[in-house]
Coordinates of C-alpha atoms in Angstrom, one line a residue:
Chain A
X90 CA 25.9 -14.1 2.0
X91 CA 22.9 -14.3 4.3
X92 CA 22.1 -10.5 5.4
X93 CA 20.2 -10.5 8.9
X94 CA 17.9 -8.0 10.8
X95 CA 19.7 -7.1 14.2
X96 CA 17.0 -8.9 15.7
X97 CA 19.3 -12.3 13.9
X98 CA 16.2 -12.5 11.7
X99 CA 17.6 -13.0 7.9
X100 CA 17.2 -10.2 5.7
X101 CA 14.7 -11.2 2.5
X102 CA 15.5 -7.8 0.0
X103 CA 12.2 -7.5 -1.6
X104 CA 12.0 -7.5 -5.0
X105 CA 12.0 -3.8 -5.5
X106 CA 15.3 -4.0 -4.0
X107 CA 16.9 -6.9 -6.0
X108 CA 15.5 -4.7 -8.8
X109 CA 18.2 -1.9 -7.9
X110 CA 21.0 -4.7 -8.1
X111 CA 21.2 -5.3 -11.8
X112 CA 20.3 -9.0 -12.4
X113 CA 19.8 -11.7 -15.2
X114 CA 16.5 -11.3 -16.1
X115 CA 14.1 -14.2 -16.7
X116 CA 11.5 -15.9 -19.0
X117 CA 8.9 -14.3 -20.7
X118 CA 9.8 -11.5 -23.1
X119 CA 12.9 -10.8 -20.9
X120 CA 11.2 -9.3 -18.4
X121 CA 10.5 -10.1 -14.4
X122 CA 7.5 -11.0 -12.8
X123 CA 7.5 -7.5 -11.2
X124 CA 8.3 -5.3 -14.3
X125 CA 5.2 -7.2 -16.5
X126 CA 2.9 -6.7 -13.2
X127 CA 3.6 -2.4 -13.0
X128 CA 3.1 -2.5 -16.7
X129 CA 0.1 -4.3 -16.5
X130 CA -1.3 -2.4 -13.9
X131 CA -0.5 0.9 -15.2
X132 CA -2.3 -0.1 -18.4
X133 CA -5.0 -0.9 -16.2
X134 CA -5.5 2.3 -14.8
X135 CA -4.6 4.3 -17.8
X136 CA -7.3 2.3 -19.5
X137 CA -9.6 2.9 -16.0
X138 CA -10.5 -0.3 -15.5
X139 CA -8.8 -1.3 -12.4
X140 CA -6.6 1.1 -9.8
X141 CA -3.4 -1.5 -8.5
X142 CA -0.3 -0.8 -7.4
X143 CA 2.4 -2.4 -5.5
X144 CA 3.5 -1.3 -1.9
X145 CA 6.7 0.5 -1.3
X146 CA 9.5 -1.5 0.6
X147 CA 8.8 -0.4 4.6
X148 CA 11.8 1.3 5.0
X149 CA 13.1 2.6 8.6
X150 CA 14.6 5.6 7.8
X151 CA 17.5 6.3 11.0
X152 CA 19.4 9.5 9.2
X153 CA 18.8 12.4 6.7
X154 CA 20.2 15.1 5.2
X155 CA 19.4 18.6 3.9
X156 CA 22.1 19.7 1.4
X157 CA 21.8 23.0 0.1
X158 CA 19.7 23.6 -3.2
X159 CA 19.2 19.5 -3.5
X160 CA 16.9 17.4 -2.4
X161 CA 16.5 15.5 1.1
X162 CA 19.6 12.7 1.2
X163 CA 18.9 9.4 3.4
X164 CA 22.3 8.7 4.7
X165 CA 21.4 6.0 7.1
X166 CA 17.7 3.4 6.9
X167 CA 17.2 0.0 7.4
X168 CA 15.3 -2.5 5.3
X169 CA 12.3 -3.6 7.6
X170 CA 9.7 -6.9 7.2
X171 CA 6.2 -5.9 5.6
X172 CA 3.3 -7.1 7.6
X173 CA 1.6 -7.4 4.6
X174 CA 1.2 -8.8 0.6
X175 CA 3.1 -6.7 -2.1
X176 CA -0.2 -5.8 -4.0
X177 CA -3.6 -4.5 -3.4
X178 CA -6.4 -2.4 -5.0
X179 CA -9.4 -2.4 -6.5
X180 CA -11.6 -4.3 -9.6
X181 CA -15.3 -4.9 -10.7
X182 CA -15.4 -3.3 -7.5
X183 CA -13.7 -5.2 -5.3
X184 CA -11.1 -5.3 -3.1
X185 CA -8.1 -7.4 -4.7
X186 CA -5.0 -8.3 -2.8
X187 CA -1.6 -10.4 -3.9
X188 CA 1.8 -11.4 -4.0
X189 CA 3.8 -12.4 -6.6
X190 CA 6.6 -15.4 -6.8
X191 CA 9.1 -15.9 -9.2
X192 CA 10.8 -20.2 -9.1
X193 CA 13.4 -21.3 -11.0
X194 CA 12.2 -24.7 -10.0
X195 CA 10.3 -26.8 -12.5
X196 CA 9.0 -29.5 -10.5
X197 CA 6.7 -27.6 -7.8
X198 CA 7.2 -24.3 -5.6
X199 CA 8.8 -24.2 -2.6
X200 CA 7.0 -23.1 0.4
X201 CA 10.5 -21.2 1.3
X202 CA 9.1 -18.7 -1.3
X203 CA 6.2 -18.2 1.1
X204 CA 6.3 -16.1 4.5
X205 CA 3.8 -16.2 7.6
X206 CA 3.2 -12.9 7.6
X207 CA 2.0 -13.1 4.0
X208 CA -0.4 -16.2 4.7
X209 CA -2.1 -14.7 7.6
X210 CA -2.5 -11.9 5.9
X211 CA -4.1 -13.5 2.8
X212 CA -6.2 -15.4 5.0
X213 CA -7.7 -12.5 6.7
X214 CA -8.8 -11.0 3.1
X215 CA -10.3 -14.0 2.4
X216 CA -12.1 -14.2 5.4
X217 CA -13.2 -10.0 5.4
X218 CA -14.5 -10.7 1.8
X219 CA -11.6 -9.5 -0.4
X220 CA -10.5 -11.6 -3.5
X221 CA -7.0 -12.9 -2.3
X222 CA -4.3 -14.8 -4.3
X223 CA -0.1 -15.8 -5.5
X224 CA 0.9 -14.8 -8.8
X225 CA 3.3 -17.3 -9.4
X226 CA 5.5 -17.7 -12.1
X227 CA 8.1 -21.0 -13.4
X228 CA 10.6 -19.2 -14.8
X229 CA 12.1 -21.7 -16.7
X230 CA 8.9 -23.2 -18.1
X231 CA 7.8 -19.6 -18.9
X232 CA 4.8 -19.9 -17.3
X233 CA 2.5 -17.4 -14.6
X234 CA -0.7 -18.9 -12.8
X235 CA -2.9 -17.4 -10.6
X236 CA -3.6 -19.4 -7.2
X237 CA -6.6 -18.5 -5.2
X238 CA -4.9 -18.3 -1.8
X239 CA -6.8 -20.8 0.1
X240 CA -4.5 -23.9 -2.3
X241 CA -1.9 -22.1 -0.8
X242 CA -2.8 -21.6 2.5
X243 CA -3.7 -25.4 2.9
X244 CA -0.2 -26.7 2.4
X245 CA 1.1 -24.0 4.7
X246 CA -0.7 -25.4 7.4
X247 CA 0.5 -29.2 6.8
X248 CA 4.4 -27.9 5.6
X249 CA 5.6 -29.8 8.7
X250 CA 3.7 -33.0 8.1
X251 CA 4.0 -33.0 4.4
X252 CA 6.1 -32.2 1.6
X253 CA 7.1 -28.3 2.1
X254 CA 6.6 -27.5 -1.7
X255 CA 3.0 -27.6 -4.3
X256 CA 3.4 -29.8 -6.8
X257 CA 3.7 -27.7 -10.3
X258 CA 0.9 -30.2 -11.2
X259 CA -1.4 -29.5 -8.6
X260 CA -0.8 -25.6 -9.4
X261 CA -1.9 -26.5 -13.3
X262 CA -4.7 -28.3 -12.3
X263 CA -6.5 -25.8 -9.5
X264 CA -4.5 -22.3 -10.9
X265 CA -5.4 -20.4 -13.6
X266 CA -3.2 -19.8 -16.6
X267 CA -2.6 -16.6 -17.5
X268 CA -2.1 -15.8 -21.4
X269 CA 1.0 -13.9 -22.9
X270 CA -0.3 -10.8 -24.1
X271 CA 0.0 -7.7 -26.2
X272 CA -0.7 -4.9 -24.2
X273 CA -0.3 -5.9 -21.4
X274 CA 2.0 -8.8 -21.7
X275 CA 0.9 -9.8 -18.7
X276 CA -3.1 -9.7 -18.5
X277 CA -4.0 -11.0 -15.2
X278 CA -7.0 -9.1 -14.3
X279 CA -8.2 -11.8 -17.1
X280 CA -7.3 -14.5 -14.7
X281 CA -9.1 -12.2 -12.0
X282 CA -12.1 -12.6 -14.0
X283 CA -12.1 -16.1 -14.1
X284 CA -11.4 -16.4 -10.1
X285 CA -14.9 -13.9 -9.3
X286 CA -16.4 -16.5 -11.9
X287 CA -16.3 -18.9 -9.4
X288 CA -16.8 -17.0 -6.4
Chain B
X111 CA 13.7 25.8 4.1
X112 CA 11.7 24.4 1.3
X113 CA 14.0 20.5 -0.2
X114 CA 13.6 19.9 -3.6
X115 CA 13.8 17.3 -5.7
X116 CA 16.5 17.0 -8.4
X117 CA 13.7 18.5 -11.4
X118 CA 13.1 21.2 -8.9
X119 CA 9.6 20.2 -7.7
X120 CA 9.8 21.1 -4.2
X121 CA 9.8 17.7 -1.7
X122 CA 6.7 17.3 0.3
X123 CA 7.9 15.3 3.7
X124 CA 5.6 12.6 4.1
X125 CA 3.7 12.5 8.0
X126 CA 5.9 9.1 8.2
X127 CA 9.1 10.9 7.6
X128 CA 8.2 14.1 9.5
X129 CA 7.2 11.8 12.7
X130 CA 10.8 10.9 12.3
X131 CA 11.8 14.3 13.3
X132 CA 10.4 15.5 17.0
X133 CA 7.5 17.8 16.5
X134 CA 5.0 19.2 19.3
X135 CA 2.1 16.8 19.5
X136 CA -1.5 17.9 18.5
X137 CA -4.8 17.6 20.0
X138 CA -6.6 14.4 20.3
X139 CA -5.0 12.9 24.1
X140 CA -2.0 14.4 22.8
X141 CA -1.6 12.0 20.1
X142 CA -0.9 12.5 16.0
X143 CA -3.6 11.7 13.8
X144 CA -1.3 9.3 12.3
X145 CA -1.0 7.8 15.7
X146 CA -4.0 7.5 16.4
X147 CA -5.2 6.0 12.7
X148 CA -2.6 3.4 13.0
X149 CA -3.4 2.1 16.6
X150 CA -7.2 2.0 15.3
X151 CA -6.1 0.1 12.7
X152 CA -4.3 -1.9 14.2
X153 CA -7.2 -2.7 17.0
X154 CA -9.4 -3.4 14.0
X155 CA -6.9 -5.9 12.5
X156 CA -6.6 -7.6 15.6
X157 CA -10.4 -8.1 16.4
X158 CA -11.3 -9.2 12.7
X159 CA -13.1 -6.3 11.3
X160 CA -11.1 -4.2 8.9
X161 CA -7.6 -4.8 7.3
X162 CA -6.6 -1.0 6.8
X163 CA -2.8 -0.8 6.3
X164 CA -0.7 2.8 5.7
X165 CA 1.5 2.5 2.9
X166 CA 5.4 2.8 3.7
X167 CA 6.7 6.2 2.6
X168 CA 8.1 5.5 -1.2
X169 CA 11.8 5.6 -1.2
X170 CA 14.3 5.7 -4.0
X171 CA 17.6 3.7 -2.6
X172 CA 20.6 4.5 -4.6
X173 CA 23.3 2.8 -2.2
X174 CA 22.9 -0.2 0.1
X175 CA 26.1 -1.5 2.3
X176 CA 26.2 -5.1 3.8
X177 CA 28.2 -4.2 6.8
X178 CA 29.4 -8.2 8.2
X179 CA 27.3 -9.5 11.1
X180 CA 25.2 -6.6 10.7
X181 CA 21.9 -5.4 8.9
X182 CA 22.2 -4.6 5.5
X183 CA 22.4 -0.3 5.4
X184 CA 21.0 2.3 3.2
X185 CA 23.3 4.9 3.0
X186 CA 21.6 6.8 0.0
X187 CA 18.6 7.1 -0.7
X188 CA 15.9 9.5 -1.4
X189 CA 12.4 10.5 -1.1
X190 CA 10.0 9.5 -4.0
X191 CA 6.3 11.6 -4.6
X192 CA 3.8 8.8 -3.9
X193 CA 1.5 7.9 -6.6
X194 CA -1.4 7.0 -4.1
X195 CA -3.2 8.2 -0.6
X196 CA -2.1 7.1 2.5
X197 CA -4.2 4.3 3.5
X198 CA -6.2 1.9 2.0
X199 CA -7.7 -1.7 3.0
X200 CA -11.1 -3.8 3.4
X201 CA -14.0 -3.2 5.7
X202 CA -17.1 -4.9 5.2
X203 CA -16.4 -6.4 2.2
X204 CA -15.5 -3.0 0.5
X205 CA -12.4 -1.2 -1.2
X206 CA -11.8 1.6 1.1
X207 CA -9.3 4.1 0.6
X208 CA -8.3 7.4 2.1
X209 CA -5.9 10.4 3.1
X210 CA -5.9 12.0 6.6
X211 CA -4.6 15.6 6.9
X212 CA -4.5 18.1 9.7
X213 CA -4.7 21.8 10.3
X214 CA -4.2 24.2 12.5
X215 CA -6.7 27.1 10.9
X216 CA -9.9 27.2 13.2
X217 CA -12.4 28.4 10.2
X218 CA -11.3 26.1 6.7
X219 CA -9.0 23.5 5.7
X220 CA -6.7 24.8 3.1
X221 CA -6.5 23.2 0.3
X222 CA -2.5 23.5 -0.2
X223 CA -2.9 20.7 2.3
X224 CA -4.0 18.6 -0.7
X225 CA -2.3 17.0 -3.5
X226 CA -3.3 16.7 -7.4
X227 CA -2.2 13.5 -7.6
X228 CA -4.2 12.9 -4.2
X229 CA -7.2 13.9 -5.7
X230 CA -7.1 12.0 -9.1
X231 CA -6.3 8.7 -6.9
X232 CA -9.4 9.2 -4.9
X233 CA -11.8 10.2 -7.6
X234 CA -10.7 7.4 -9.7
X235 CA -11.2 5.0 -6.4
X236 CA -14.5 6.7 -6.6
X237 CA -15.4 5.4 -10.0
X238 CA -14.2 2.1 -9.4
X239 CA -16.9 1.8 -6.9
X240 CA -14.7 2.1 -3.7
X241 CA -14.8 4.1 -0.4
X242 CA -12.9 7.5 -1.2
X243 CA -12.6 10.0 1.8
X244 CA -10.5 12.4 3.4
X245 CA -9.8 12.3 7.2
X246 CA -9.4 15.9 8.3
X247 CA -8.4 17.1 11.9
X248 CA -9.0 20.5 13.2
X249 CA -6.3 20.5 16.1
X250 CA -6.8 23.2 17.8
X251 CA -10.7 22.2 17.9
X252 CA -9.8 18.9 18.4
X253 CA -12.2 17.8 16.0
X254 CA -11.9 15.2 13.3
X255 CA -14.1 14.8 10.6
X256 CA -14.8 12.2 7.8
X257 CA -15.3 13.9 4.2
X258 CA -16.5 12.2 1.3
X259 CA -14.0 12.9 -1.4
X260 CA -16.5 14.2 -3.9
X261 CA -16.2 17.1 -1.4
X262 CA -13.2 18.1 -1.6
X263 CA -12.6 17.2 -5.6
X264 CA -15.2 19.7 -6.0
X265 CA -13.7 22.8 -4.1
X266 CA -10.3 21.4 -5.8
X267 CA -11.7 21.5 -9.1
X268 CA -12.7 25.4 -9.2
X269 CA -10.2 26.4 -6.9
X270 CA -9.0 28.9 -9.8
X271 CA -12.1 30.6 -9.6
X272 CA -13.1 30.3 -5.8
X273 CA -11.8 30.3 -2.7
X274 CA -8.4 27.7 -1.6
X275 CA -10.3 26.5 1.0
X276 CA -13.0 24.6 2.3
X277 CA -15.0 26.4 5.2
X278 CA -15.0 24.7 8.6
X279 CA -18.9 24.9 8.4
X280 CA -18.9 23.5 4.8
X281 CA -17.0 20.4 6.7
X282 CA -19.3 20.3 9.7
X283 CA -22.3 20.0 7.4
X284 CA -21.0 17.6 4.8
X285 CA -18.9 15.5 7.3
X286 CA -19.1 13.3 9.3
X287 CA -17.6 13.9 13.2
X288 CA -15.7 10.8 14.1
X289 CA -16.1 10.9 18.3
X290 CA -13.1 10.6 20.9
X291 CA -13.4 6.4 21.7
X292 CA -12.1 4.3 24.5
X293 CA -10.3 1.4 22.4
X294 CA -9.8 2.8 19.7
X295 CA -9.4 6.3 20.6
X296 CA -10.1 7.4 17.0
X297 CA -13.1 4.9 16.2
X298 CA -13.1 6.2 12.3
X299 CA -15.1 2.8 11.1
X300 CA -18.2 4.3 12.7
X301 CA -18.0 7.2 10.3
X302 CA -17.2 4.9 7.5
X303 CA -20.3 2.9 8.2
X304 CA -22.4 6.2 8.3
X305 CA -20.6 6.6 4.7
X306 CA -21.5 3.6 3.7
X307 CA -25.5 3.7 5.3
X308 CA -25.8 7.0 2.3
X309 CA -24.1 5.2 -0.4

C-alpha cells in the first residue's frame, strides 16, 4: 500500500519510523544500518572523539493533549518530507554530513533509494566545504561502503540518459569499505579518515 | 500547569511545539526569534553562504493510522527531551552550532532558560573545534545578542554558589549585538563572523 502526502506526493516513512513497525532485521550481526550507526555514534561521543547524531523525523504536529498528571499526548500529526540528509555533526573538526541506504539488491543500488532533496543538499556541503557522503549498505552481501557524494551525485544527474542504478562494482572500486568491528561494530569515522585523506 | 513525562521529569515544550499554540508575538518587527532565525536561514541557504538547518522537535510515535486515500496519521505520540541544541550547520567552512533563547527580564537572562544537557552539547561542540554560541533575545529591549558558550557554561557551572543569572551588562560586554537587517531581518552571520575574527 502506497501511503501519500495530501499534496498526492507518496509518503517515504523514514527509517526511524519503519523502526517503530517491528521488521526482519538484516545482515550484519542482526542489526540495521540505523541501529549500528546510533551505536557507533554514541560510542563516539562517549569516547569524545566525534559529536553525530541523526535528525528527528519532521513531524507536523496538528493536535495535542494535556491529560491530567501525564504527559503531553499527540493525538493528531502528520509525517512531513526533510529538506535535508539524516545525519550531521562534527570530526577532526569538521563539519560532516550523511545519509544512510540500506539495498537488498546485489547487483548495484538503485537511484529510487536516492531523493532530490537529499542530492541538492549534499551538493551544497560539498560546495560550502563540509565533508559530504551515502553510507550504503548490501544487505545480502553484508557489506557497508562509504561513497563520497560527488560518485553519487554524478549518476543523479545522467539517471535519465543512463542506467538509473550504480553498479555494486563501481561502488567497490571508488567507496571505501568499512570494517566489522568490535566496539563499534560499525566504525565508520575510520572510513571518514580515509575520505579527509584524500581531500 | 507544569506536563510531565511518564518518569516524572517535567516536559519542556519545545519553541517548535509552543509556535504551534497562538502566543503574543515579541519584539523584533513583531516577529519570533525562531521566525526570524529560520527566514535568515533560509535567505542564507538560498544565496550559497551557510547551510544552518533547525532540528525537528524529537517525537516518540506510539500509533500511526493509514486512513485510505489519505496521509498516513499519528494519533499517539509524544514528546521526547532532545539530546542536542536547536540548530546547527556550515558557514565558512566551519561546524557551527547553537541554541537561541528569549526573555522578557530587562537586567539578566536567567539561567532556568537553559538546559544541562544544552550545555554539555555545546561545550563538547566546543572541544571538537566547532562554533558553540547562544542566541539570546532581550524582547522587551528588542535586542539580540550573540554569546560565546564558554560564557554561559561558566555562570552554569557555579550557579550553586552564584547568582542564576547572567547580567544584561555581563551580555552587552561579552556579546556580540546582532543589528535589525533588511533581508535578513536577523543578519546573525555577521556576529558569527565577528566570532570567528577572535577565534
Amino acid at each position: 500500500m502506497t501511503i501519500k502526502y495530501p499534496n498526492g506526493q507518496p509518503f517515504e516513512p523514514s527509517r526511524s519510523t519503519k523502526n517503530d513497525i517491528k521488521r526482519p532485521n538484516q545482515g550484519h550481526r542482526g542489526m540495521s544500518l540505523e541501529s549500528e550507526l546510533n551505536q557507533a555514534n554514541q560510542f563516539y561521543l562517549q569516547n569524545g572523539l566525534a559529536n553525530i547524531h541523526k535528525k528527528p523525523t519532521p513531524i507536523q504536529i496538528v493536535n495535542v493533549e494535556y491529560p491530567k498528571r501525564s504527559a503531553a499526548k499527540i493525538t493528531e500529526a502528520y509525517f512531513r518530507q526533510a529538506s535535508t540528509t539524516d545525519y550531521n555533526g562534527i570530526y577532526q573538526g569538521r563539519y560532516l554530513d550523511f545519509d544512510a541506504k540500506e539495498t537488498a539488491n546485489q547487483t548495484s543500488f538503485p537511484l529510487s533509494n536516492v531523493h532530490q532533496h537529499q542530492i541538492d543538499h549534499l551538493d551544497d556541503i560539498k560546495r560550502l566545504g563540509g565533508l559530504s557522503f551515502f553510507i550504503i549498505r548490501f544487505t545480502k552481501r553484508n557489506e557497508t561502503y562509504l561513497i563520497d557524494s560527488s560518485l553519487l551525485i554524478t549518476y543523479w544527474k545522467n539517471r535519465q540518459e543512463n542506467r538509473k542504478s550504480v553498479p555494486y562494482t563501481e561502488i567497490v572500486e571508488q567507496g571505501i569499505l568499512i570494517p566489522t568491528g568490535l566496539r563499534p561494530s560499525l566504525p565508520y569515522l575510520n572510513a571518514v579518515d580515509q575520505l579527509i585523506a584524500i581531500h
